[in-house]
CSV table of C-alpha atoms in Angstrom, one decimal:
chain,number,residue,atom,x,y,z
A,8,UNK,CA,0.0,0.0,0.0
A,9,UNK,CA,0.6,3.7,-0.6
A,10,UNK,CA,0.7,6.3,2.2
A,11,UNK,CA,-2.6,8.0,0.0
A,12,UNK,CA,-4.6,4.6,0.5
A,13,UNK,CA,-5.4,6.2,4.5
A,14,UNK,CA,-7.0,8.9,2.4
A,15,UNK,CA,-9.0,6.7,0.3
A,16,UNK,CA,-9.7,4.7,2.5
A,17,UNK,CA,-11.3,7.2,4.7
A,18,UNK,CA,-13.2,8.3,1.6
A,19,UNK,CA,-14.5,4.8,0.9
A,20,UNK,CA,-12.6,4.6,-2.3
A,21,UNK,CA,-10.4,1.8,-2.2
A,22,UNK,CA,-11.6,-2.3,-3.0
A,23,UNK,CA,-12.2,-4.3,-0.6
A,24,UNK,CA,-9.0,-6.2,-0.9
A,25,UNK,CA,-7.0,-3.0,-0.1
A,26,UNK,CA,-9.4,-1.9,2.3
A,27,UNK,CA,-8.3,-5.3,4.1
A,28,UNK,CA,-4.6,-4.5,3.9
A,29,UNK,CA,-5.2,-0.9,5.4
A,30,UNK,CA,-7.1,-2.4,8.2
A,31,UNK,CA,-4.5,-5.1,8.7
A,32,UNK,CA,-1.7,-2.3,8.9
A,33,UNK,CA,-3.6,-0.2,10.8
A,34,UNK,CA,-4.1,-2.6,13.5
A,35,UNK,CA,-0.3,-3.7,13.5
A,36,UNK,CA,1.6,0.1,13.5
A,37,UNK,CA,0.0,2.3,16.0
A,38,UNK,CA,2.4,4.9,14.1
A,39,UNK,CA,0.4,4.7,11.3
A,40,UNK,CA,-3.1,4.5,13.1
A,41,UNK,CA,-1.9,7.9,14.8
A,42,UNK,CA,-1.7,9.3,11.4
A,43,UNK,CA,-5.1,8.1,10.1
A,44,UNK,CA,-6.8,9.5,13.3
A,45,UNK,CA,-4.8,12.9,12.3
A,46,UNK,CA,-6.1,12.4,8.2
A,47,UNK,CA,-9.8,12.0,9.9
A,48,UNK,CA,-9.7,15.0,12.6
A,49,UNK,CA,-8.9,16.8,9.3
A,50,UNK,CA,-11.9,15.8,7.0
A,51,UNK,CA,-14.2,15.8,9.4
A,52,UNK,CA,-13.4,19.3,10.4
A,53,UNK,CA,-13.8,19.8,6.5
A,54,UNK,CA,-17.0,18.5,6.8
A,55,UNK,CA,-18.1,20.2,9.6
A,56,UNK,CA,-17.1,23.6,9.1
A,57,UNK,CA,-20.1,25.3,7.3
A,58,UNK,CA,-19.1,28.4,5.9
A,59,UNK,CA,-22.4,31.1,6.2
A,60,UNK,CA,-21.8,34.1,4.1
A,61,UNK,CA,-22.4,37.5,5.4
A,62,UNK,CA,-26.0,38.8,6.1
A,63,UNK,CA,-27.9,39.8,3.2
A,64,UNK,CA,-25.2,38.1,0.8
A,65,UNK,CA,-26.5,35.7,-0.6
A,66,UNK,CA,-29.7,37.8,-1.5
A,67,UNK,CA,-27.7,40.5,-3.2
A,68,UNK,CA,-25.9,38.1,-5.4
A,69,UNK,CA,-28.9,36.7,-6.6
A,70,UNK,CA,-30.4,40.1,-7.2
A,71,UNK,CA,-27.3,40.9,-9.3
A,72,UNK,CA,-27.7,38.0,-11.4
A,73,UNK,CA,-31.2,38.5,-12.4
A,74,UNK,CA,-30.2,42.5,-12.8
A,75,UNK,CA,-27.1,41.3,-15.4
A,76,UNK,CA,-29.0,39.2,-16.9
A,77,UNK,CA,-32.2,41.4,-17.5
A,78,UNK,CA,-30.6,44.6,-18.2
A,79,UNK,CA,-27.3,44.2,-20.1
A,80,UNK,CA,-26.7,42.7,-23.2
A,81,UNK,CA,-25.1,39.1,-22.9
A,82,UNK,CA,-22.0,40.1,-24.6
A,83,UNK,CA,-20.9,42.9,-22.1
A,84,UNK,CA,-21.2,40.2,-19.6
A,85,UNK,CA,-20.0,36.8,-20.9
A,86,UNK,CA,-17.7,35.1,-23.7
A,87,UNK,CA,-18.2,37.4,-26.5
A,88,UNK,CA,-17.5,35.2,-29.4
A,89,UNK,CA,-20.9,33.0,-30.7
A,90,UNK,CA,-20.3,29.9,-31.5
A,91,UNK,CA,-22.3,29.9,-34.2
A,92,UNK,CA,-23.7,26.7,-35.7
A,93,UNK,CA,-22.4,25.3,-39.3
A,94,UNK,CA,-23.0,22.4,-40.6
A,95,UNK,CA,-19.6,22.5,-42.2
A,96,UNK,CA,-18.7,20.4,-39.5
A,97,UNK,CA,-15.4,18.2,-40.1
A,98,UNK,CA,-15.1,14.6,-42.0
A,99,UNK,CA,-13.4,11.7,-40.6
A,100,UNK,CA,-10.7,12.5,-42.2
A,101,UNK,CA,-10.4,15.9,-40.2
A,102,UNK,CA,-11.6,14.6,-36.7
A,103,UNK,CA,-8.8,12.2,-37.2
A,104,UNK,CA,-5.7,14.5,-38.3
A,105,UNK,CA,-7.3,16.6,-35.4
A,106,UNK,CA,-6.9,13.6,-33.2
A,107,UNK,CA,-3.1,13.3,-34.4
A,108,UNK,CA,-2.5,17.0,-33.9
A,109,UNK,CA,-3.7,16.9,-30.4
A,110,UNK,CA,-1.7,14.3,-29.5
A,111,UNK,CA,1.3,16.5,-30.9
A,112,UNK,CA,0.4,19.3,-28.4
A,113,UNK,CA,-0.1,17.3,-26.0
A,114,UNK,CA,3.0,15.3,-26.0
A,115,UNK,CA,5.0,18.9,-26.1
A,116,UNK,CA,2.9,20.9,-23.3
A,117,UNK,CA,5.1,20.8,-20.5
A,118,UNK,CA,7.3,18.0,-20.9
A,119,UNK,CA,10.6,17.4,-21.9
A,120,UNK,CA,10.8,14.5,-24.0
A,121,UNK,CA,9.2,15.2,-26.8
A,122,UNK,CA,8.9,19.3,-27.7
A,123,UNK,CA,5.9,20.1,-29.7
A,124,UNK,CA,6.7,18.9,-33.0
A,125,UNK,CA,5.7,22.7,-34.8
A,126,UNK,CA,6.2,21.5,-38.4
A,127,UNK,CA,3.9,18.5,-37.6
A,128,UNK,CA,1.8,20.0,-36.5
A,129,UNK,CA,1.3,22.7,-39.0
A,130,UNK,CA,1.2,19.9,-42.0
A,131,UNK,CA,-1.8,18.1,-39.9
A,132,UNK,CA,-3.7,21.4,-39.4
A,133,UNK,CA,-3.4,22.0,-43.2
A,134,UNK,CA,-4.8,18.6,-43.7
A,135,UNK,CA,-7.5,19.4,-41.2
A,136,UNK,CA,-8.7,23.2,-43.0
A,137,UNK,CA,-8.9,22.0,-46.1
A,138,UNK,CA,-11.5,19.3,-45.1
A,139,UNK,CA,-13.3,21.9,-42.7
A,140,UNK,CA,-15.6,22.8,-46.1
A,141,UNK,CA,-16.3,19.2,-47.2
A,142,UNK,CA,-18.9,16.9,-46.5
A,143,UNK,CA,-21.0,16.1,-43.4
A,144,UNK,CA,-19.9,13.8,-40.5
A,145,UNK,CA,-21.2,10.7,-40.3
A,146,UNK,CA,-24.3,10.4,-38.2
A,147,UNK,CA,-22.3,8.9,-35.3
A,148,UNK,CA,-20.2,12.0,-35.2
A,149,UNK,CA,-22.7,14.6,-35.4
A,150,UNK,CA,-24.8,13.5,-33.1
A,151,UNK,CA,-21.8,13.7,-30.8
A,152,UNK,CA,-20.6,17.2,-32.0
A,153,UNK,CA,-24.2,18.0,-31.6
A,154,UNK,CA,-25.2,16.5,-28.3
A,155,UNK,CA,-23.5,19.1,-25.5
A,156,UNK,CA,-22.8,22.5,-27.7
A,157,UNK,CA,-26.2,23.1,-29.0
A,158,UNK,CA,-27.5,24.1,-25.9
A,159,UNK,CA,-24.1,26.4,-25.4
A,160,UNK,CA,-24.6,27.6,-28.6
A,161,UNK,CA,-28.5,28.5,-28.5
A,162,UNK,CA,-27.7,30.5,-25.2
A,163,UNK,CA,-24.4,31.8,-26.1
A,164,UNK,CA,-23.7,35.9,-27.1
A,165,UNK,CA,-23.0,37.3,-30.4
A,166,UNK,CA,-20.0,36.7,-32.3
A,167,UNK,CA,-18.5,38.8,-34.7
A,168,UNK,CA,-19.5,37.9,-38.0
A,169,UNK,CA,-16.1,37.6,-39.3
A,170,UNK,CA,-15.3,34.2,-37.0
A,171,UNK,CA,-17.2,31.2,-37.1
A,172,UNK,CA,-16.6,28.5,-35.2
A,173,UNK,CA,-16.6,25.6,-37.5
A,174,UNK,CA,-15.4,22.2,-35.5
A,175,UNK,CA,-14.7,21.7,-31.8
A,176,UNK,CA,-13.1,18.6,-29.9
A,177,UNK,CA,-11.7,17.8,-26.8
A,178,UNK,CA,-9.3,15.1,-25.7
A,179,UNK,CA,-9.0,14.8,-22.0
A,180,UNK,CA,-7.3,18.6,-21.1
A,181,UNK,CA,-6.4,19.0,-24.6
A,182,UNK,CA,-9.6,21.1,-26.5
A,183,UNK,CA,-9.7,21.8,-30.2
A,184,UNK,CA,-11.4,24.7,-32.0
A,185,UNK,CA,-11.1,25.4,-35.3
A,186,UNK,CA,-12.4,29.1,-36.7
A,187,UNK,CA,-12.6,30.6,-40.1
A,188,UNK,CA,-12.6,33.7,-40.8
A,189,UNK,CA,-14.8,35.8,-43.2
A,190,UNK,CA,-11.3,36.0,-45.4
A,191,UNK,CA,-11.8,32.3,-45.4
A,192,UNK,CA,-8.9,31.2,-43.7
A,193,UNK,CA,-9.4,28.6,-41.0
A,194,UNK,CA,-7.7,29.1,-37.6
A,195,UNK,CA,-7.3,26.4,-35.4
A,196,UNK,CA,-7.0,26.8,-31.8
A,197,UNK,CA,-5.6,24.3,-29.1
A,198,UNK,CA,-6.5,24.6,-25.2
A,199,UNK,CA,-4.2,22.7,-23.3
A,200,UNK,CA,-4.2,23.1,-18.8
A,201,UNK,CA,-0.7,23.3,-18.1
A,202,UNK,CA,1.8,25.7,-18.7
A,203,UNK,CA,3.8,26.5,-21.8
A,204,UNK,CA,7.6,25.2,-21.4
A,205,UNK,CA,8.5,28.7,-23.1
A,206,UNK,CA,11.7,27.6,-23.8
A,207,UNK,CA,10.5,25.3,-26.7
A,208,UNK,CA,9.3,28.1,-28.8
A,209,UNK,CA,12.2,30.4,-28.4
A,210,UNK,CA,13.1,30.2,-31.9
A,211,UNK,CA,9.9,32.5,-33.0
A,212,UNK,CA,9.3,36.4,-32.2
A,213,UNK,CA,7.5,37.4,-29.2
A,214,UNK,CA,4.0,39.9,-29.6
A,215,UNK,CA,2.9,41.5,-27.1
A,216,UNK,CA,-1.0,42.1,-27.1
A,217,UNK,CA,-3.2,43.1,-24.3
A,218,UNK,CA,-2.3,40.7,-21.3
A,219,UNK,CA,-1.5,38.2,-23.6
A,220,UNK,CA,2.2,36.9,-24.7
A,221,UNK,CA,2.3,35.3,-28.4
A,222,UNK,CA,5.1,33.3,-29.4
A,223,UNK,CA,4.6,33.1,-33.2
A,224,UNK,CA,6.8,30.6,-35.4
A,225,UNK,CA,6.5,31.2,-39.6
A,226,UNK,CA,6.6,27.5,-40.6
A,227,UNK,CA,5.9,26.3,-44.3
A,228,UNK,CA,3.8,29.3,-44.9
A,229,UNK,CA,1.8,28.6,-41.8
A,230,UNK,CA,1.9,30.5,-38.8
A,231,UNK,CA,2.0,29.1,-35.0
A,232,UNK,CA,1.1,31.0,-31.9
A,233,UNK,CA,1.9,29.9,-28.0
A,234,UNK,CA,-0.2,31.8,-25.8
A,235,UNK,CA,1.1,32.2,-22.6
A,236,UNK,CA,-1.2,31.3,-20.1
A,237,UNK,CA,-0.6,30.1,-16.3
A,238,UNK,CA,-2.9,26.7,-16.1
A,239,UNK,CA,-3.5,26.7,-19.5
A,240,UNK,CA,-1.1,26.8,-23.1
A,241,UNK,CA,-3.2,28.0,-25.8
A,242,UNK,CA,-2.0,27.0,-29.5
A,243,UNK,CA,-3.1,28.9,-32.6
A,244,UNK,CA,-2.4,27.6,-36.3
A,245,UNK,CA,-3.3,29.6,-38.8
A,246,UNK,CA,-2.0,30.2,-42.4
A,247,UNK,CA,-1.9,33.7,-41.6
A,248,UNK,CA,0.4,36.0,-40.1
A,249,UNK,CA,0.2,36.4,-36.1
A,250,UNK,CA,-0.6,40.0,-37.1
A,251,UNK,CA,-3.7,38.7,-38.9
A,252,UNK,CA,-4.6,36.2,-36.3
A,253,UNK,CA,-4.8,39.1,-33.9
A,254,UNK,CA,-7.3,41.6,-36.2
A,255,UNK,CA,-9.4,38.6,-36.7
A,256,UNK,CA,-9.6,37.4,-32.6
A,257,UNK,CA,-9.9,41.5,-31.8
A,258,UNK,CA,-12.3,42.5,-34.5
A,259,UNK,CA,-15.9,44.0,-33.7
A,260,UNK,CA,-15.4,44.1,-29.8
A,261,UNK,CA,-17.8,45.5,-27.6
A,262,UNK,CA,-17.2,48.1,-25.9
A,263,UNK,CA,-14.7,46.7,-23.3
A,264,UNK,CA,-11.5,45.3,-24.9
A,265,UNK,CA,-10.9,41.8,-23.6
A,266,UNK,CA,-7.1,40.6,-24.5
A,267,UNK,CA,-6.9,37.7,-26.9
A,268,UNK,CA,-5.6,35.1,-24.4
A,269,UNK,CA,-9.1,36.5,-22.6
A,270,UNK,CA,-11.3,35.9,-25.7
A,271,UNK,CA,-10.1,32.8,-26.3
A,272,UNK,CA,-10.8,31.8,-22.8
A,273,UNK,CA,-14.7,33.4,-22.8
A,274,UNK,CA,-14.9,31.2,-26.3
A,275,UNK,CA,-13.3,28.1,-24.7
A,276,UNK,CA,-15.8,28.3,-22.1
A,277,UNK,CA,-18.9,28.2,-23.9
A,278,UNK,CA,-17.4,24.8,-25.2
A,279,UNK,CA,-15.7,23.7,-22.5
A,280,UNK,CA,-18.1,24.0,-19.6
A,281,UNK,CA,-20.6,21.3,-21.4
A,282,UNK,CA,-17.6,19.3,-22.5
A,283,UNK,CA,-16.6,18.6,-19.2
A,284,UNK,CA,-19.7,17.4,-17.9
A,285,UNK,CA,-20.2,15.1,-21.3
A,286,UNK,CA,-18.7,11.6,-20.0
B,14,UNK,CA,-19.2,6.2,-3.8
B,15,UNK,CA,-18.4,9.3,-1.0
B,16,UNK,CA,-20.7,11.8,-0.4
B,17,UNK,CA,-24.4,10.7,-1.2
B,18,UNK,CA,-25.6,12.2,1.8
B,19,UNK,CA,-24.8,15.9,0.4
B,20,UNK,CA,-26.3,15.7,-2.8
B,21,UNK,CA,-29.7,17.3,-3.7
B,22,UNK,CA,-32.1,15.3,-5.7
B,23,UNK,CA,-31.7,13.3,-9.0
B,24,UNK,CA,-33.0,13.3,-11.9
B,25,UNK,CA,-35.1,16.5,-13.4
B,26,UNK,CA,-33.1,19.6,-14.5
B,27,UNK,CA,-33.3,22.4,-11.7
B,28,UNK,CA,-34.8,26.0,-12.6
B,29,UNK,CA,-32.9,28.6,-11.9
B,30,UNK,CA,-35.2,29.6,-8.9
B,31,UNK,CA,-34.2,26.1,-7.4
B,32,UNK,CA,-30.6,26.1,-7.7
B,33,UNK,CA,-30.7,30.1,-5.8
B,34,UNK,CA,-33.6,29.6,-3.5
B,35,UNK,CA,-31.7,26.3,-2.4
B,36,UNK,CA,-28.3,25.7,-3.7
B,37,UNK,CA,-26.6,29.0,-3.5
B,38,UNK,CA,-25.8,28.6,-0.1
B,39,UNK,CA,-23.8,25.5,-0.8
B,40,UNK,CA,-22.2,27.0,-3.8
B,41,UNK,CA,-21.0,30.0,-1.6
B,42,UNK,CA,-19.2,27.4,0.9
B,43,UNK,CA,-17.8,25.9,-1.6
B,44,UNK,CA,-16.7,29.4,-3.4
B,45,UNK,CA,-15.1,30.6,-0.2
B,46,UNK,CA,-13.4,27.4,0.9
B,47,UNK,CA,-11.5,27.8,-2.9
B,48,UNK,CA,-11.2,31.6,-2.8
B,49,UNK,CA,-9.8,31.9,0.6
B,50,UNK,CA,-12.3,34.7,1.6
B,51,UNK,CA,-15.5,36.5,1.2
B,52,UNK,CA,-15.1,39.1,-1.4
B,53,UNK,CA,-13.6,36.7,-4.2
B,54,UNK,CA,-16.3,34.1,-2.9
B,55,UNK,CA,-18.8,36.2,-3.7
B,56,UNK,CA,-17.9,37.4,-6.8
B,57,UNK,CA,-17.5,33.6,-7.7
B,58,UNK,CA,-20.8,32.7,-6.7
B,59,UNK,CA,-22.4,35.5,-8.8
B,60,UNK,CA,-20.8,34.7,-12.0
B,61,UNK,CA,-21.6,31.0,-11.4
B,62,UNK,CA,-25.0,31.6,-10.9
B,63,UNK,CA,-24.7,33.8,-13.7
B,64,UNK,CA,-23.7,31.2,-15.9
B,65,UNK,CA,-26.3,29.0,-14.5
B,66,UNK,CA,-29.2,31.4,-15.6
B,67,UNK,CA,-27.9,31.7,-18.8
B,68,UNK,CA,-27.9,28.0,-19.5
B,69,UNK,CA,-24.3,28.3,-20.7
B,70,UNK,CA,-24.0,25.2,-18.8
B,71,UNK,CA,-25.5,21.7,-19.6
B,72,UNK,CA,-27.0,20.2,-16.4
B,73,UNK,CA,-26.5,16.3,-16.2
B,74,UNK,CA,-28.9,14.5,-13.8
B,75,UNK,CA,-27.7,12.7,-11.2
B,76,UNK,CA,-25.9,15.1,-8.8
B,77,UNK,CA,-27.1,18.6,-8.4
B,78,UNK,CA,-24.8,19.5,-5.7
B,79,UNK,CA,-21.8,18.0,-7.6
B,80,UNK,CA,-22.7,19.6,-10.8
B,81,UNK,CA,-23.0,23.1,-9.3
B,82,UNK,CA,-19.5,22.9,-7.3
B,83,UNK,CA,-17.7,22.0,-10.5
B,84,UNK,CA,-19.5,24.8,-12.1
B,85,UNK,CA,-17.9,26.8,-8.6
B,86,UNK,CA,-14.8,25.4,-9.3
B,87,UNK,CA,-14.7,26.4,-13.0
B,88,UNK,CA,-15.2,30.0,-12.2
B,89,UNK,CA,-13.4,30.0,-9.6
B,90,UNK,CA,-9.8,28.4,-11.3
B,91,UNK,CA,-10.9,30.7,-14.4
B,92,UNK,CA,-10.7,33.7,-12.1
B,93,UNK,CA,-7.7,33.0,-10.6
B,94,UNK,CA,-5.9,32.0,-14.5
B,95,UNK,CA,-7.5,35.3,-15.3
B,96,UNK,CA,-5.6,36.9,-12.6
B,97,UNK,CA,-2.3,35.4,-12.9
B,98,UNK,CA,-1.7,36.2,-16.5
B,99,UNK,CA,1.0,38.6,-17.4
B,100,UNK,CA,2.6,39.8,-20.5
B,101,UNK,CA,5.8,38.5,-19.0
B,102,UNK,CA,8.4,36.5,-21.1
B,103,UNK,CA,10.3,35.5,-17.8
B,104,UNK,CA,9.6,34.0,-15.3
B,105,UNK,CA,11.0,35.5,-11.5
B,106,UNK,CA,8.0,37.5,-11.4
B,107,UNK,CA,5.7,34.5,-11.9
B,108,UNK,CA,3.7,34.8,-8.6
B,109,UNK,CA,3.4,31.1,-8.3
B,110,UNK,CA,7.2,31.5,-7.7
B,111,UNK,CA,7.2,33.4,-4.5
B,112,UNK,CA,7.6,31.1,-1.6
B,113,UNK,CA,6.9,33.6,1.0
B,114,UNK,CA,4.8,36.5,1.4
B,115,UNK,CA,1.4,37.6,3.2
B,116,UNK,CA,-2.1,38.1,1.7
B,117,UNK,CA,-2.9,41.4,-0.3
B,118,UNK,CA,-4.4,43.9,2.1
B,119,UNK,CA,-7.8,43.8,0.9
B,120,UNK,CA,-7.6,39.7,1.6
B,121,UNK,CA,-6.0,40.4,4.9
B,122,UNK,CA,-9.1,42.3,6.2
B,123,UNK,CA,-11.1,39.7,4.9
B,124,UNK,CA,-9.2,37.1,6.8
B,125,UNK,CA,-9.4,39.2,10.1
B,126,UNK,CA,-13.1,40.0,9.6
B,127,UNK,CA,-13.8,36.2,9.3
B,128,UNK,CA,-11.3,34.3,11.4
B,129,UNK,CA,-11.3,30.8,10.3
B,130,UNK,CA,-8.4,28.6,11.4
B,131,UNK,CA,-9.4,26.2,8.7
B,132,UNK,CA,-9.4,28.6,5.6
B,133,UNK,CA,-6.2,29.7,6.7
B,134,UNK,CA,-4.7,26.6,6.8
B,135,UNK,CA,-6.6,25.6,3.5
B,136,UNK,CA,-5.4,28.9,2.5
B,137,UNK,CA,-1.6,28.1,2.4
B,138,UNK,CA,-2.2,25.0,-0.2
B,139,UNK,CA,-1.6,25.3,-4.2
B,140,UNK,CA,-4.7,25.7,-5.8
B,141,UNK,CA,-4.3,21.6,-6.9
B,142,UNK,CA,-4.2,20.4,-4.0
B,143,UNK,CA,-7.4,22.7,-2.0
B,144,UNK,CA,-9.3,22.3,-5.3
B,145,UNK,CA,-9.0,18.4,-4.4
B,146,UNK,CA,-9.6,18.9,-1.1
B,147,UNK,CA,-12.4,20.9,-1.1
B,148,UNK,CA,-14.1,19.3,-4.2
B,149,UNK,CA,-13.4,16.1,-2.2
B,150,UNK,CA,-14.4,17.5,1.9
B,151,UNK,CA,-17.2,20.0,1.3
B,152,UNK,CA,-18.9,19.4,-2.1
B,153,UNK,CA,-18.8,16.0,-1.5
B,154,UNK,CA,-17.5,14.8,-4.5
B,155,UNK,CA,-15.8,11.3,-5.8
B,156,UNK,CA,-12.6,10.3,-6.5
B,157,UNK,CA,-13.8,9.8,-9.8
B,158,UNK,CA,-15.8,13.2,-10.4
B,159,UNK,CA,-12.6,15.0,-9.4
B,160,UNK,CA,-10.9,13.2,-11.9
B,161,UNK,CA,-13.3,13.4,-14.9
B,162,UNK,CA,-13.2,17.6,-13.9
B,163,UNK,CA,-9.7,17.8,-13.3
B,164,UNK,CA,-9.1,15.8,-17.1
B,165,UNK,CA,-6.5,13.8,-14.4
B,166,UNK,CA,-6.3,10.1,-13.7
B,167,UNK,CA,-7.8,9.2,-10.1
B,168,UNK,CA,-4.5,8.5,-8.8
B,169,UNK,CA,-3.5,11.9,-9.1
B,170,UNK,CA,-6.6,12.9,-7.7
B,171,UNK,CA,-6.2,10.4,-4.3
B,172,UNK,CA,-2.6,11.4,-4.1
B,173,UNK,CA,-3.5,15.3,-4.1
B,174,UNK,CA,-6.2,14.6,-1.6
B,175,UNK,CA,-3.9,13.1,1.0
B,176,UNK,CA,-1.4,15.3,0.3
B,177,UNK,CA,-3.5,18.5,1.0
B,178,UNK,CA,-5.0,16.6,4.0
B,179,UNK,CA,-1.7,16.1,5.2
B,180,UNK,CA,-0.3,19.4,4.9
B,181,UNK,CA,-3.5,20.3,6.7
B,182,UNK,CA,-2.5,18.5,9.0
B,183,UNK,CA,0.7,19.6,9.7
B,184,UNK,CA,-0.9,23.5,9.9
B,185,UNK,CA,-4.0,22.9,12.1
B,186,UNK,CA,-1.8,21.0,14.7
C-alpha cells in the first residue's frame, strides 16, 4: 500500500482487498493509526465547518444575477464570441488529423521528452482546413458534436460575423477549435491546462497584445502562436500571419477590450463547460 | 461512492429559482473554501449563478450538488488563471514562484473579519491540492468526479487529496 490509501480509505474509495490490507496495517503500526486518526480529525473538520456568508449576501448576489442578466446585453457580460452553428462540421478525415494533432500538443505541453513537433503540426492542421468545407460527419459524429454545444450555442452571445466556429473537440485537457474567418482562412485553436515550457518556442518572435504573450513561429507558410497562459497553453495555427490572427480574434469588440488570451478563454468556455460534464 | 448524503435530488433539471432559493448557499461554501475569503467568494458565486441562468451550462442528472460545485470550481480556477496572467516573457516574477509572502491587504481584512483557522490553513495549499480537497471535503465529490473535472487520472486525484489533507494536518496542529 501507498501512504494516499489512509485517504482513500477514509473516503471509501479503495476495493475491498486493499481496504483489508489498510485495516490489517492499521491494526499492526499504532504509528500509522496515529496518522489516520490525524487524516480524519482533518476531514471531518472539513466537513463540519459550514461556511455562512455574510448577512444579506447571498440575496444581493442573486439580485445581481437577475439584474445582469435582464438589463445588459449578454455580450458585455459573458464570452463574446458566438459559436455559431455550421454544418460544415469536419469529415473523418479531419476529426482524425485533429486527433493526431492533439496528440502532438499534447506530448509537447510541459514535458521534456518530446517538444511540440511545430512543423507537424502545422502539416496536420493544413490537412485538417482544407476538409473543414467538405462533407457532413457521419451520423455517429454529429450527433456527438451535436449532443452538449447546441445548448451552449443557443444561449451563447453574439460573435463577430467575421469568425465562425466551424469544428470543436476535446481530448481529456487538450480542447480543439477550429475558426474561419470571413477572409476564409481557417484558424485552429488548441486549449491545453498546463503551462507552456517557453523555452521550446524560443526560436519565434514574441508579440505583445493586451495581457497576452504570443510566441509566433512562420513554418511552411503557416503560422503558429503559443499563448502564454498560467494553467493553460493556448495553440493557434493559422496560415496567416500572427498580425492577422490578432485583427481577426480582436475585431468587432464590444465596448470593453478583452485581450486575446481573454477571448479565447470566454470562447473556450462556452465549449468547454458542457464538455466537461459530457462523459 | 463518497458523499451521497450531500447531494440534492436526482433526476429533473433544476430552474434557476431552485438552484438560488436552495443551492446558493452551498455554492457559496464551496466558493469561499477555494477563494480563501468573502469578497472573491462572492464574486464567484455570482458569475456561477450567472452562468447558470444563462444556460451556458449543460446540467447532467444525477448530482445537483456536484454539478453546481464543478461549475464553482470552473469559475473559480478561471478567475484566478485570469488573474495570474501577465505579459511576462520570464519568469522571476511568476507569482506562483514566491515562496513567502502575506495576503494582499484587501484579503487580509477579509481574513481578520472572518477568522477561520481552517481557511487559513486551507489557504496556504496550491490551488491543486485545495481544489482536491475541497471538491473532495465540502462538495462531496468522488474520487472519480474530481478526476473526470480535473481531465487527471484518479491516482492523481487520491494522491493530491492526502497530500493536501496532510499538509493540513501539519498547519491545524
Amino acid at each position: 500500500m501507498t501512504e494516499d490509501w489512509l485517504s482513500a480509505h477514509l473516503d471509501g474509495e479503495l476495493s475491498a482487498a486493499e481496504r483489508a490490507e489498510v485495516d490489517a496495517a492499521l491494526a499492526a503500526d499504532p504509528v500509522l493509526a496515529a496518522d489516520y486518526a490525524d487524516l480524519q480529525r482533518v476531514r471531518s473538520l472539513l466537513r463540519s465547518g459550514a461556511v455562512e456568508p455574510a448577512p444579506g449576501a447571498m440575496d444581493r448576489i442573486v439580485a445581481a444575477v437577475d439584474a445582469a442578466d435582464r438589463d445588459a446585453p449578454a455580450a458585455d457580460v459573458a464570452p463574446v464570441l458566438r459559436l455559431r452553428r455550421r454544418r460544415r462540421v469536419p469529415t473523418v478525415a479531419a476529426a482524425a488529423a485533429a486527433m493526431v494533432i492533439i496528440a502532438s500538443v499534447v506530448g509537447g505541453v510541459g514535458g521534456t521528452e518530446s517538444l511540440p513537433a511545430i512543423g507537424d503540426l502545422v502539416a496536420q492542421h493544413e490537412v485538417a482546413a482544407a476538409v473543414v468545407e467538405g462533407a457532413p460527419m457521419p451520423d455517429d459524429m454529429m450527433a456527438m458534436a451535436e449532443m452538449p454545444m447546441d445548448d451552449a450555442m443557443a444561449a451563447a452571445p453574439p460573435m463577430p460575423e467575421d469568425l465562425a466556429m466551424t469544428h470543436a473537440f476535446t481530448d481529456g485537457p487538450t480542447m480543439h477549435l477550429v475558426y474561419v474567418t470571413s477572409g476564409g482562412e481557417p484558424i485552429s485553436v488548441f486549449r491545453h491546462e498546463g503551462d507552456a515550457d517557453v523555452e521550446a518556442f524560443g526560436a519565434g518572435s514574441v508579440v505583445k497584445a493586451d495581457e497576452a504573450s504570443m510566441w509566433s513561429a512562420p513554418h511552411s507558410g503557416a503560422y503558429v502562436a503559443v499563448i502564454d497562459g498560467t494553467g493553460y497553453v493556448w495553440f493557434v495555427v493559422s496560415a496567416e500571419p500572427h498580425e492577422a490572427m490578432m485583427d481577426d480574434m480582436m475585431h468587432d469588440l464590444p465596448s470593453r477590450s478583452p485581450s486575446l488570451g481573454e477571448r479565447l478563454r470566454d470562447a473556450a468556455d462556452v465549449v468547454a463547460e458542457p464538455f466537461r460534464f459530457w462523459e | 461512492m463518497s458523499g451521497d448524503a450531500q447531494r440534492g435530488s436526482a433526476g429533473a433539471v433544476p430552474t434557476w429559482e431552485e438552484v438560488a432559493r436552495d443551492h446558493s448557499r452551498f455554492m457559496y461554501s464551496v466558493a469561499y473554501r477555494l477563494a480563501g475569503n468573502q469578497s472573491d467568494a462572492e464574486d464567484v458565486v455570482q458569475e456561477a449563478l450567472l452562468r447558470v441562468k444563462r444556460g451556458l451550462v449543460t446540467y447532467t442528472p444525477g448530482s445537483l450538488q456536484g454539478w453546481l460545485a464543478r461549475i464553482v470550481t470552473n469559475v473559480f480556477l478561471d478567475e484566478t488563471r485570469r488573474r495570474k496572467r501577465r505579459p511576462q516573457t520570464a519568469l522571476p516574477d511568476d507569482p506562483d514562484r514566491v515562496i513567502a509572502g502575506g495576503p494582499a491587504a484587501d484579503e487580509d481584512l477579509a481574513m481578520r473579519s472572518l477568522p477561520d483557522h481552517i481557511q487559513t490553513a486551507l489557504n496556504e495549499l496550491t490551488d491543486e491540492f485545495r481544489t482536491a480537497v475541497v471538491l473532495c471535503d465540502v462538495a462531496g465529490l468522488s474520487y472519480d468526479e474530481i478526476a473526470a473535472h480535473a481531465g487527471v487520472p484518479v491516482g492523481t486525484v487520491r494522491s493530491r487529496v492526502h497530500r493536501g489533507r496532510s499538509r493540513l494536518r501539519e498547519l491545524l496542529t
